[in-house]
Coordinates of C-alpha atoms and ligand atoms in Angstrom, one line a residue:
Chain A
M8 CA -19.5 -12.0 -20.2
A9 CA -23.2 -12.1 -19.5
L10 CA -24.4 -10.1 -16.5
L11 CA -27.1 -12.6 -15.5
N12 CA -26.1 -16.1 -14.9
D13 CA -28.3 -19.1 -15.8
E14 CA -29.6 -19.4 -12.3
I15 CA -30.8 -15.8 -12.1
R16 CA -32.2 -16.1 -15.6
G17 CA -34.2 -19.1 -14.6
Q18 CA -35.7 -17.3 -11.6
V19 CA -36.4 -14.2 -13.7
R20 CA -37.9 -16.2 -16.5
E21 CA -40.3 -17.9 -14.2
L22 CA -41.5 -14.6 -12.7
L23 CA -41.7 -12.7 -16.0
D24 CA -43.3 -15.4 -18.2
A25 CA -46.2 -15.3 -15.8
M26 CA -47.1 -11.7 -16.6
P27 CA -50.3 -11.3 -18.6
D28 CA -49.1 -8.1 -20.3
V29 CA -45.8 -7.4 -22.2
V30 CA -43.6 -4.9 -20.4
R31 CA -41.7 -2.3 -22.5
L32 CA -38.5 -1.0 -20.9
V33 CA -37.9 2.4 -22.5
F34 CA -34.3 3.3 -21.9
F35 CA -32.9 6.8 -22.2
K36 CA -29.1 7.0 -22.5
L37 CA -26.3 9.5 -23.0
P38 CA -23.3 9.3 -25.2
E39 CA -20.9 6.7 -23.8
D40 CA -18.2 9.2 -22.7
Q41 CA -20.8 11.0 -20.5
C42 CA -22.3 8.0 -18.9
E43 CA -20.4 5.4 -16.9
Y44 CA -23.1 2.8 -16.7
C45 CA -25.3 3.3 -19.8
G46 CA -23.6 0.4 -21.5
V47 CA -24.2 -1.9 -18.6
I48 CA -27.8 -0.9 -18.3
E49 CA -28.4 -1.5 -22.0
E50 CA -26.7 -4.9 -21.7
L51 CA -28.8 -5.8 -18.6
I52 CA -32.2 -4.9 -20.1
T53 CA -31.2 -6.7 -23.4
E54 CA -30.5 -9.8 -21.3
L55 CA -33.9 -9.5 -19.6
A56 CA -35.6 -9.3 -23.0
E57 CA -33.6 -12.4 -24.1
T58 CA -34.7 -14.2 -20.9
S59 CA -38.4 -13.6 -21.3
A60 CA -40.6 -12.8 -24.3
R61 CA -42.8 -10.7 -22.0
V62 CA -40.1 -8.0 -21.9
V63 CA -39.2 -5.8 -24.8
V64 CA -36.6 -3.0 -25.0
E65 CA -36.7 0.4 -26.6
T66 CA -33.7 2.6 -26.5
H67 CA -33.4 6.4 -27.1
Q68 CA -30.6 8.9 -26.9
L69 CA -31.8 11.5 -24.3
D70 CA -30.6 14.5 -26.4
A71 CA -31.6 13.3 -29.8
D72 CA -35.1 12.1 -28.8
K73 CA -36.1 14.9 -26.5
D74 CA -39.7 14.7 -27.5
V75 CA -40.0 11.0 -26.6
A76 CA -38.2 11.7 -23.3
E77 CA -40.5 14.5 -22.5
S78 CA -43.5 12.4 -23.2
Y79 CA -42.3 10.1 -20.4
G80 CA -41.5 13.0 -18.2
I81 CA -37.8 12.2 -18.3
D82 CA -35.2 14.9 -18.1
R83 CA -32.0 13.1 -17.2
A84 CA -30.3 9.8 -18.0
P85 CA -29.6 7.0 -17.6
A86 CA -33.4 6.5 -17.1
L87 CA -35.8 3.6 -17.5
A88 CA -39.5 3.9 -18.0
I89 CA -41.2 0.6 -17.1
V90 CA -44.3 0.4 -19.2
G91 CA -47.0 -2.3 -19.1
A92 CA -50.4 -2.3 -20.8
K93 CA -50.3 1.4 -20.1
D94 CA -47.7 3.7 -18.5
Y95 CA -48.3 3.4 -14.8
G96 CA -45.5 6.0 -14.2
L97 CA -42.8 3.7 -13.0
R98 CA -39.2 5.1 -13.5
F99 CA -35.8 4.0 -12.5
F100 CA -32.9 6.5 -12.7
G101 CA -29.4 5.0 -12.7
L102 CA -28.0 1.4 -12.7
P103 CA -30.3 -1.1 -11.0
A104 CA -27.5 -3.2 -9.7
N105 CA -27.0 -5.3 -6.5
Y106 CA -30.1 -5.0 -4.3
E107 CA -31.7 -2.7 -6.7
F108 CA -32.0 -5.4 -9.4
S109 CA -34.8 -6.8 -7.2
T110 CA -36.5 -3.4 -7.4
L111 CA -36.4 -3.4 -11.1
I112 CA -37.8 -7.0 -11.4
H113 CA -40.6 -6.1 -9.0
G114 CA -41.4 -3.0 -11.0
I115 CA -41.6 -5.0 -14.2
Q116 CA -43.8 -7.6 -12.5
A117 CA -46.1 -4.9 -11.1
A118 CA -46.4 -3.3 -14.5
G119 CA -46.8 -6.6 -16.3
H120 CA -49.6 -7.8 -14.0
G121 CA -51.2 -4.3 -13.9
A122 CA -51.6 -5.0 -10.2
P123 CA -49.6 -4.0 -7.1
G124 CA -47.8 -6.7 -5.1
Q125 CA -48.9 -6.2 -1.6
L126 CA -50.9 -3.2 -0.5
E127 CA -53.1 -3.1 2.5
E128 CA -56.9 -2.6 2.1
S129 CA -56.7 0.8 3.7
T130 CA -53.9 1.9 1.4
L131 CA -55.9 0.7 -1.7
S132 CA -59.0 2.5 -0.7
Y133 CA -57.1 5.7 0.0
L134 CA -55.4 5.5 -3.4
A135 CA -58.8 5.0 -5.0
S136 CA -60.0 8.3 -3.6
L137 CA -57.0 10.3 -4.9
N138 CA -57.8 13.2 -7.2
A139 CA -54.5 15.0 -7.5
P140 CA -51.0 14.1 -8.8
V141 CA -48.6 12.5 -6.5
H142 CA -44.9 12.5 -7.4
Y143 CA -43.3 9.8 -5.3
Q144 CA -39.5 9.7 -5.4
V145 CA -37.4 7.1 -3.6
F146 CA -33.7 7.7 -3.3
V147 CA -31.6 4.5 -3.0
T148 CA -28.0 3.1 -3.3
P149 CA -27.3 -0.3 -4.7
T150 CA -25.6 -1.4 -1.4
C151 CA -28.5 -0.7 0.8
P152 CA -30.4 -3.8 1.8
Y153 CA -33.3 -1.8 3.2
C154 CA -33.9 0.2 0.0
P155 CA -35.8 -2.3 -2.2
G156 CA -38.5 -2.5 0.5
A157 CA -39.1 1.3 0.2
A158 CA -38.8 1.4 -3.6
V159 CA -41.2 -1.4 -4.4
L160 CA -43.9 0.3 -2.2
A161 CA -43.7 3.3 -4.5
Y162 CA -44.0 1.1 -7.6
D163 CA -47.0 -0.7 -6.1
M164 CA -48.8 2.5 -5.3
A165 CA -48.1 3.9 -8.8
V166 CA -49.6 0.7 -10.4
A167 CA -52.6 1.0 -8.0
S168 CA -53.4 4.6 -8.9
D169 CA -53.1 6.7 -12.1
W170 CA -52.4 9.7 -10.0
V171 CA -49.2 8.3 -8.6
R172 CA -45.9 8.5 -10.4
A173 CA -43.0 6.5 -8.8
E174 CA -39.4 7.4 -9.5
V175 CA -36.6 5.4 -7.9
V176 CA -33.3 7.3 -8.1
E177 CA -29.9 5.8 -7.5
A178 CA -28.6 8.8 -5.5
S179 CA -24.9 8.3 -5.9
E180 CA -25.2 8.5 -9.7
F181 CA -27.1 11.8 -9.6
P182 CA -25.2 14.0 -7.1
E183 CA -27.0 17.2 -8.1
I184 CA -30.4 15.8 -7.6
A185 CA -29.2 14.2 -4.4
D186 CA -27.9 17.6 -3.3
R187 CA -31.2 19.4 -4.3
Y188 CA -33.1 17.0 -2.1
S189 CA -30.4 16.8 0.5
V190 CA -30.2 13.1 0.3
M191 CA -27.8 12.1 3.1
G192 CA -29.2 8.7 3.9
V193 CA -31.1 6.0 2.0
P194 CA -33.8 5.0 1.5
L195 CA -35.4 8.5 1.4
N196 CA -39.0 9.0 0.3
V197 CA -39.9 12.4 -1.1
I198 CA -43.5 13.1 -2.0
N199 CA -44.4 16.2 -4.1
E200 CA -41.1 17.9 -3.2
T201 CA -42.1 18.7 0.3
G202 CA -43.2 15.5 2.0
R203 CA -40.1 13.7 3.3
V204 CA -39.9 10.3 5.0
E205 CA -36.5 8.9 6.0
G206 CA -36.0 5.1 6.0
R207 CA -38.2 2.3 5.0
A208 CA -41.6 3.4 6.2
P209 CA -44.9 1.5 6.7
Q210 CA -47.6 2.0 4.1
Q211 CA -49.7 4.0 6.6
M212 CA -46.9 6.5 7.1
I213 CA -46.6 7.1 3.4
V214 CA -50.3 7.5 3.0
E215 CA -50.4 10.0 5.9
T216 CA -47.5 12.0 4.2
I217 CA -49.4 12.0 0.9
K218 CA -52.5 13.3 2.7
S219 CA -50.6 16.0 4.4
V220 CA -48.8 17.3 1.3
L221 CA -52.1 17.3 -0.7
A222 CA -54.0 19.0 2.1
Chain B
M1 CA -18.2 -3.9 -8.6
F2 CA -21.9 -4.5 -9.1
D3 CA -23.8 -7.7 -9.4
F4 CA -27.4 -8.7 -9.9
K5 CA -29.1 -10.5 -7.1
L6 CA -32.7 -11.3 -6.9
S7 CA -34.6 -11.1 -3.6
T8 CA -37.6 -13.4 -3.4
D9 CA -40.6 -11.2 -4.1
V10 CA -43.0 -11.0 -1.2
S11 CA -46.0 -11.3 -3.4
K12 CA -44.9 -14.3 -5.4
G13 CA -42.0 -15.8 -3.5
S14 CA -43.1 -18.6 -1.4
S15 CA -44.5 -21.9 -2.4
G16 CA -47.9 -20.8 -1.1
S17 CA -47.9 -23.4 1.6
S18 CA -48.1 -22.2 5.1
R19 CA -47.0 -25.3 7.0
Y20 CA -43.4 -26.1 7.6
D21 CA -41.3 -28.3 9.8
L22 CA -39.1 -25.4 10.7
I23 CA -39.5 -21.7 10.5
I24 CA -36.5 -19.5 11.1
V25 CA -37.2 -15.9 12.0
G26 CA -34.4 -13.7 10.6
G27 CA -32.2 -14.3 7.5
G28 CA -28.8 -13.3 8.8
P29 CA -25.8 -15.7 9.0
S30 CA -27.2 -17.7 11.9
G31 CA -30.6 -18.2 10.3
L32 CA -29.2 -19.1 6.9
A33 CA -26.6 -21.5 8.3
A34 CA -29.4 -23.3 10.2
A35 CA -31.5 -23.3 7.0
I36 CA -28.6 -24.9 5.0
Y37 CA -28.2 -27.7 7.5
A38 CA -31.9 -28.3 8.0
A39 CA -32.9 -28.2 4.4
R40 CA -30.1 -30.5 3.5
D41 CA -31.5 -32.9 6.0
G42 CA -34.8 -32.9 4.3
I43 CA -36.5 -30.7 6.9
K44 CA -39.1 -28.4 5.2
T45 CA -37.8 -25.0 6.1
L46 CA -38.9 -21.4 5.7
V47 CA -36.8 -18.4 6.6
I48 CA -38.8 -15.2 7.2
E49 CA -36.8 -12.0 6.9
K50 CA -38.1 -8.4 7.4
S51 CA -35.7 -6.8 4.9
A52 CA -33.4 -8.4 2.4
A53 CA -31.7 -11.6 3.6
G54 CA -28.1 -11.2 4.8
G55 CA -28.6 -9.6 8.2
L56 CA -26.0 -7.2 9.7
A57 CA -23.3 -9.1 8.0
A58 CA -24.6 -7.9 4.7
T59 CA -24.2 -4.3 5.8
T60 CA -20.5 -4.5 6.4
D61 CA -18.2 -3.6 3.6
H62 CA -15.6 -6.3 4.2
I63 CA -15.3 -9.5 6.2
E64 CA -11.8 -10.7 6.7
N65 CA -12.0 -13.3 9.4
Y66 CA -14.5 -15.7 8.0
P67 CA -12.5 -18.8 7.1
G68 CA -12.3 -19.9 3.5
F69 CA -11.8 -16.4 2.0
P70 CA -8.1 -15.6 2.3
E71 CA -8.5 -12.2 0.7
G72 CA -11.7 -11.4 2.6
I73 CA -15.0 -10.9 1.0
A74 CA -17.7 -8.2 0.9
G75 CA -20.4 -8.9 3.6
S76 CA -23.2 -8.9 1.0
D77 CA -21.3 -11.3 -1.3
L78 CA -20.7 -13.7 1.6
M79 CA -24.4 -13.6 2.6
D80 CA -25.4 -14.1 -1.0
L81 CA -23.4 -17.3 -1.0
F82 CA -25.1 -18.4 2.2
Q83 CA -28.5 -17.7 0.7
K84 CA -27.7 -19.6 -2.5
Q85 CA -26.5 -22.6 -0.5
A86 CA -29.7 -22.7 1.6
V87 CA -32.0 -22.3 -1.5
R88 CA -30.0 -25.0 -3.3
F89 CA -31.1 -27.5 -0.6
G90 CA -34.7 -26.4 -0.9
A91 CA -35.1 -23.9 1.9
E92 CA -37.6 -21.2 1.1
I93 CA -36.8 -17.6 1.9
L94 CA -39.5 -15.0 2.3
E95 CA -38.1 -11.5 2.3
F96 CA -39.6 -8.2 3.3
E97 CA -42.0 -9.8 5.7
E98 CA -41.7 -9.0 9.4
V99 CA -42.7 -11.5 12.1
T100 CA -44.8 -9.8 14.8
R101 CA -45.8 -12.6 17.1
I102 CA -44.9 -16.2 17.9
E103 CA -47.8 -18.2 19.3
P104 CA -47.0 -21.6 20.8
V105 CA -50.2 -23.7 20.4
R106 CA -49.1 -27.2 21.6
K107 CA -46.2 -29.5 21.4
G108 CA -45.3 -29.8 17.7
L109 CA -47.3 -26.7 16.6
L110 CA -46.3 -23.0 16.7
R111 CA -47.9 -20.2 14.8
V112 CA -45.9 -17.4 13.3
H113 CA -47.8 -14.2 12.6
T114 CA -46.5 -11.5 10.3
A115 CA -47.0 -7.8 9.7
S116 CA -49.1 -8.4 6.6
D117 CA -51.4 -10.6 8.6
E118 CA -50.2 -13.9 7.3
V119 CA -50.0 -16.9 9.6
F120 CA -47.5 -19.7 9.1
E121 CA -47.4 -22.9 11.1
A122 CA -44.3 -24.9 12.1
K123 CA -43.3 -27.7 14.4
L124 CA -40.3 -25.8 15.4
V125 CA -39.3 -22.2 15.4
M126 CA -35.8 -20.6 15.6
L127 CA -35.3 -17.0 16.6
A128 CA -32.4 -15.6 14.6
T129 CA -33.3 -12.0 14.8
G130 CA -29.9 -10.6 15.6
S131 CA -29.5 -7.1 16.8
K132 CA -29.7 -3.6 15.6
P133 CA -27.5 -0.6 16.0
K134 CA -27.7 1.2 19.4
K135 CA -28.5 4.8 19.6
L136 CA -26.6 7.2 21.8
N137 CA -29.9 9.1 22.6
L138 CA -28.1 12.4 22.0
P139 CA -29.9 15.7 21.3
G140 CA -30.2 15.9 17.6
E141 CA -29.8 12.2 17.0
D142 CA -33.4 11.5 15.9
E143 CA -33.8 14.9 14.2
F144 CA -30.8 14.4 11.9
Y145 CA -31.3 10.7 11.1
G146 CA -31.2 10.6 7.3
R147 CA -30.0 14.2 7.2
G148 CA -26.3 13.4 7.6
L149 CA -26.6 11.0 10.5
S150 CA -26.5 7.3 9.7
Y151 CA -26.0 3.9 11.3
C152 CA -25.0 2.2 8.0
A153 CA -21.8 3.4 6.2
T154 CA -22.2 0.7 3.6
C155 CA -25.7 2.0 2.7
D156 CA -25.0 5.7 2.9
G157 CA -21.2 6.1 2.5
P158 CA -21.4 6.7 -1.3
L159 CA -23.4 9.9 -0.6
F160 CA -20.4 11.4 1.3
R161 CA -17.8 11.3 -1.4
G162 CA -15.3 14.1 -0.9
K163 CA -17.0 15.2 2.4
D164 CA -15.7 15.4 5.9
V165 CA -17.4 12.8 8.2
V166 CA -17.3 11.7 11.8
V167 CA -17.5 8.2 13.1
I168 CA -18.6 7.9 16.7
G169 CA -17.2 4.7 18.3
A170 CA -13.8 3.3 17.6
G171 CA -14.6 -0.4 18.2
N172 CA -14.5 -3.1 15.6
S173 CA -17.6 -2.0 13.7
G174 CA -16.6 1.7 13.7
L175 CA -13.1 1.1 12.5
Q176 CA -14.1 -1.5 9.9
E177 CA -16.7 0.8 8.4
G178 CA -14.2 3.7 8.9
V179 CA -11.9 2.0 6.5
N180 CA -14.7 1.9 3.9
L181 CA -15.5 5.6 4.5
L182 CA -11.9 6.6 4.2
S183 CA -12.1 5.4 0.6
Y184 CA -15.0 7.9 -0.2
A185 CA -14.7 10.7 2.2
R186 CA -12.2 13.6 2.3
S187 CA -11.6 13.0 6.0
V188 CA -12.8 10.7 8.7
T189 CA -12.7 11.8 12.4
F190 CA -13.1 9.1 14.9
I191 CA -14.5 9.9 18.4
E192 CA -14.2 7.3 21.1
F193 CA -15.4 7.6 24.7
L194 CA -12.7 5.3 26.1
P195 CA -9.1 6.5 26.3
Y196 CA -8.2 3.7 23.8
S197 CA -9.7 1.6 21.1
I198 CA -10.9 -1.9 21.8
A199 CA -10.8 -2.9 18.2
E200 CA -8.6 -5.5 16.5
K201 CA -5.0 -4.3 16.1
I202 CA -5.1 -4.7 12.3
L203 CA -8.1 -2.3 12.1
Q204 CA -6.4 0.2 14.4
E205 CA -3.3 0.2 12.2
R206 CA -5.2 0.7 9.0
T207 CA -7.3 3.6 10.2
M208 CA -4.7 5.4 12.4
N209 CA -2.0 5.2 9.7
H210 CA -4.3 6.6 7.1
P211 CA -3.4 10.2 6.1
N212 CA -7.0 11.4 6.2
S213 CA -8.0 10.1 9.6
T214 CA -8.0 11.9 13.0
F215 CA -8.7 10.3 16.3
Y216 CA -10.2 11.8 19.5
F217 CA -10.0 9.3 22.4
N218 CA -11.5 9.9 25.8
H219 CA -14.0 12.3 24.3
Q220 CA -17.8 12.2 24.9
V221 CA -20.1 13.3 22.2
L222 CA -22.8 15.6 23.7
E223 CA -24.9 16.8 20.8
I224 CA -25.4 16.6 17.0
K225 CA -25.9 20.0 15.6
G226 CA -27.3 21.4 12.4
D227 CA -30.0 23.4 10.7
K228 CA -31.6 21.4 7.9
M229 CA -28.6 19.0 7.8
V230 CA -25.9 18.0 10.2
T231 CA -23.3 20.7 10.5
A232 CA -21.3 19.8 13.6
V233 CA -20.7 17.5 16.5
V234 CA -20.3 18.8 20.0
M235 CA -17.9 16.8 22.2
K236 CA -16.2 17.0 25.6
D237 CA -12.7 16.1 26.4
R238 CA -13.2 13.9 29.4
A239 CA -9.7 14.6 30.8
T240 CA -9.9 18.4 30.8
G241 CA -13.6 19.0 30.6
E242 CA -13.1 21.2 27.5
V243 CA -16.1 21.3 25.2
K244 CA -15.4 21.6 21.4
E245 CA -17.4 21.8 18.3
L246 CA -16.3 19.9 15.3
P247 CA -17.7 20.9 11.9
T248 CA -18.8 17.9 9.8
E249 CA -21.3 16.9 7.1
G250 CA -21.8 13.3 8.1
V251 CA -22.0 11.4 11.4
F252 CA -21.9 7.6 11.5
I253 CA -22.7 6.0 14.8
Y254 CA -21.1 2.7 15.7
V255 CA -21.6 2.3 19.5
G256 CA -22.7 -1.3 19.7
Y257 CA -25.9 -3.3 19.1
S258 CA -28.9 -4.3 21.0
P259 CA -31.4 -7.1 20.3
D260 CA -34.8 -6.4 18.8
T261 CA -36.9 -8.8 20.9
K262 CA -39.8 -6.6 22.1
F263 CA -42.1 -8.4 19.7
L264 CA -41.7 -11.5 21.8
G265 CA -43.3 -9.9 24.9
D266 CA -42.6 -12.2 27.8
L267 CA -42.7 -15.4 25.8
V268 CA -39.1 -16.3 26.5
E269 CA -36.6 -15.7 29.2
M270 CA -34.3 -12.8 28.5
N271 CA -31.4 -11.0 30.3
Q272 CA -31.7 -7.4 31.4
W273 CA -30.7 -6.2 27.9
G274 CA -33.3 -8.3 26.0
Y275 CA -30.9 -11.0 24.8
I276 CA -32.6 -14.4 24.9
K277 CA -31.3 -17.1 27.3
T278 CA -30.8 -20.6 25.9
D279 CA -29.1 -23.9 26.9
T280 CA -26.1 -25.1 25.0
Q281 CA -28.3 -26.8 22.4
M282 CA -30.1 -23.4 21.7
W283 CA -33.4 -24.3 23.4
T284 CA -35.2 -21.3 25.0
G285 CA -37.2 -23.3 27.5
V286 CA -40.4 -22.8 25.5
E287 CA -41.5 -26.0 23.8
G288 CA -40.3 -26.0 20.1
L289 CA -38.6 -22.6 20.3
M290 CA -34.9 -22.1 19.9
A291 CA -32.7 -18.9 19.6
I292 CA -29.4 -18.6 17.7
G293 CA -26.8 -16.0 16.8
D294 CA -26.4 -12.5 18.1
V295 CA -29.8 -12.5 19.7
R296 CA -28.6 -15.1 22.2
A297 CA -27.4 -14.0 25.6
N298 CA -23.6 -13.9 26.3
N299 CA -22.8 -14.6 22.7
L300 CA -19.9 -13.3 20.6
A301 CA -21.1 -11.1 17.7
Q302 CA -19.2 -12.9 14.9
V303 CA -20.3 -14.6 11.7
T304 CA -18.4 -17.8 12.7
V305 CA -20.3 -17.9 16.0
A306 CA -23.6 -17.3 14.3
V307 CA -22.9 -20.1 11.9
S308 CA -21.9 -22.4 14.8
D309 CA -25.2 -21.6 16.6
G310 CA -27.2 -22.3 13.5
T311 CA -25.4 -25.6 13.0
K312 CA -26.0 -26.8 16.6
A313 CA -29.6 -25.8 16.5
A314 CA -30.3 -27.6 13.2
L315 CA -28.8 -30.8 14.5
A316 CA -30.8 -30.5 17.7
A317 CA -33.9 -29.8 15.5
R318 CA -33.4 -32.9 13.5
E319 CA -33.5 -35.0 16.7
Y320 CA -36.5 -33.1 18.1
L321 CA -38.5 -33.6 14.9
A322 CA -37.6 -37.3 14.7
K323 CA -38.9 -37.7 18.3
L324 CA -42.1 -35.9 17.4
E325 CA -42.7 -38.4 14.6
E326 CA -42.4 -41.3 17.0
Ligands
FAD20 C1 -20.3 -2.9 10.7 C2 -20.2 -4.4 11.1 C3 -19.0 -5.1 10.8 C4 -18.9 -6.4 11.2 N1 -17.8 -7.1 10.8 C5 -17.7 -8.4 11.1 C6 -16.6 -9.2 10.7 O1 -15.6 -8.6 10.1 N2 -16.5 -10.5 11.0 C7 -17.5 -11.1 11.7 O2 -17.4 -12.3 11.9 N3 -18.6 -10.5 12.1 C8 -18.7 -9.1 11.8 N4 -19.8 -8.4 12.2 C9 -20.8 -9.1 13.1 C10 -21.8 -10.0 12.3 O3 -22.3 -9.2 11.2 C11 -22.9 -10.5 13.2 O4 -22.3 -11.2 14.3 C12 -23.8 -11.5 12.5 O5 -24.4 -10.8 11.4 C13 -24.9 -12.0 13.4 O6 -25.8 -12.9 12.7 P1 -27.2 -13.2 13.2 O7 -27.8 -14.1 12.2 O8 -27.2 -13.6 14.6 O9 -28.0 -11.8 13.2 P2 -28.2 -10.6 12.1 O10 -27.1 -10.7 11.1 O11 -28.4 -9.4 12.9 O12 -29.5 -11.0 11.3 C14 -30.8 -10.9 11.9 C15 -31.8 -10.8 10.8 O13 -33.1 -10.9 11.4 C16 -34.0 -10.0 10.8 N5 -35.1 -9.7 11.7 C17 -35.0 -9.1 12.9 N6 -36.3 -9.1 13.5 C18 -37.1 -9.7 12.6 C19 -38.5 -10.0 12.6 N7 -39.3 -9.6 13.7 N8 -39.0 -10.6 11.6 C20 -38.3 -11.0 10.5 N9 -36.9 -10.7 10.5 C21 -36.4 -10.1 11.5 C22 -33.1 -8.8 10.6 O14 -33.6 -7.9 9.6 C23 -31.8 -9.4 10.2 O15 -31.7 -9.6 8.8 C24 -20.0 -7.1 11.9 C25 -21.1 -6.4 12.1 C26 -21.3 -5.0 11.8 C27 -22.5 -4.3 12.1

């Protein structure tokens, strides 16, 4: 059975057909017996590509295609790189289901327009002044209604600045990473390993955190 | 299981128009029910929601007392259906946009201001902003939020698989979410201030008869302790005065809800807790402004009641809008 029904496909098509650039979803998977959701993710992105010609899919085995994975900075799977006219640094680790499906669609749109959704003037001007790498991770679960709000902010900032790399991580699928960052609540924003903001934070607060970790 | 739902994207979601007959602030059950009735009546309706639509009802694992679902239904699934039904009749739903101010201009015109500096106009506004979890204001509560302390088991529960957790508050919400946590966690300890639980019998039976649950009644939590993460809860036995420390990795707080109505200033009449007073038709007393659902004073926090409020308000709105036209 299809994952996306006709109604959702219709909505998605309208959004994605409007993108000026084609978006490539580069999927890194593991062998089936090591990955509960890889099959579902592959099916999902294939359906997205069927829905809109503005989306294409490229699939790799993480182990077999190490070099490719490395070139996208990907060290674990399942992982998606969301690549527009260029690689803006948008990544999704895990299955983008339930509320997180919206995050994926927003990421694709941002990459396909080459423009962030909604950033404040002050955020944009700060991002324009960046001159050091920002690794912006957002930990989420699919059942958290507050999470997409946090995740899409990371994607928007990554599209707005070449210095920002935005990784959304489904925490319950990556227990070791969740442990490493002590993720006990979602959404959790982690910036350059040390900057930590719990909950869905206003843009200004994320900007302040970036400033303080870069200082 | 998982499904794939699409929230309306803030940047591309709405029709681009900023004038509506009706704007509903809050996309929980009351707001969506009002949107279903109003939109079906041909009233041009916009729902503005600060996070994803669904409200508190979407953050509960399972709803068993909403008629029509004999086996019960996941809160987020039920709210998805509400949303679909509203959209089907033409209601627009703008998500991830917070309303920061309501400005009554004159009869038949109110302005609704949002956090991203947009302004929408409507002839009629309904406040359906519900409530948010209450804090206990304990030492450690703010410090450990997101570090083992949570107000949403549906959101954060999956991170506590195989761990020992504590639920503070053994009312309906605490026990309902406790049932959910018992399916992930190694053990769930419930701490309740009162000597008994005020929750529904069926929830008490399910949690108390579970092999991995423990109950402390008549205990007051004094402090949440930890270093980087939560490590323990300190509580006092109210009968004996004995203070105990209970080691735990997670603390879920379910001690009731309070309305989030500060953004209204003194625009509408509220009771001492900030709940909005209305008449039986949901009018607040301010021209063109109604309130529905959990945000209303002396209301029962149930989905059925929220739906009933939304229905009554939508019907009163129809009459009001018709009169405006005259
Ligand atoms: C754990 C738990 C279990 C429950 N179980 C049940 C049950 O089994 N059966 C039952 O009938 N009921 C249950 N309830 C109660 C039920 O969820 C609520 O009564 C119902 O959700 C109230 O609906 P509402 O529309 O009034 O408000 P809410 O559901 O609280 O929705 C209000 C919405 O308004 C939004 N909002 C607030 N301020 C703004 C703003 N300024 N701008 C834009 N948007 C804003 C909020 O984000 C929210 O989405 C449960 C509640 C909880 C927490």
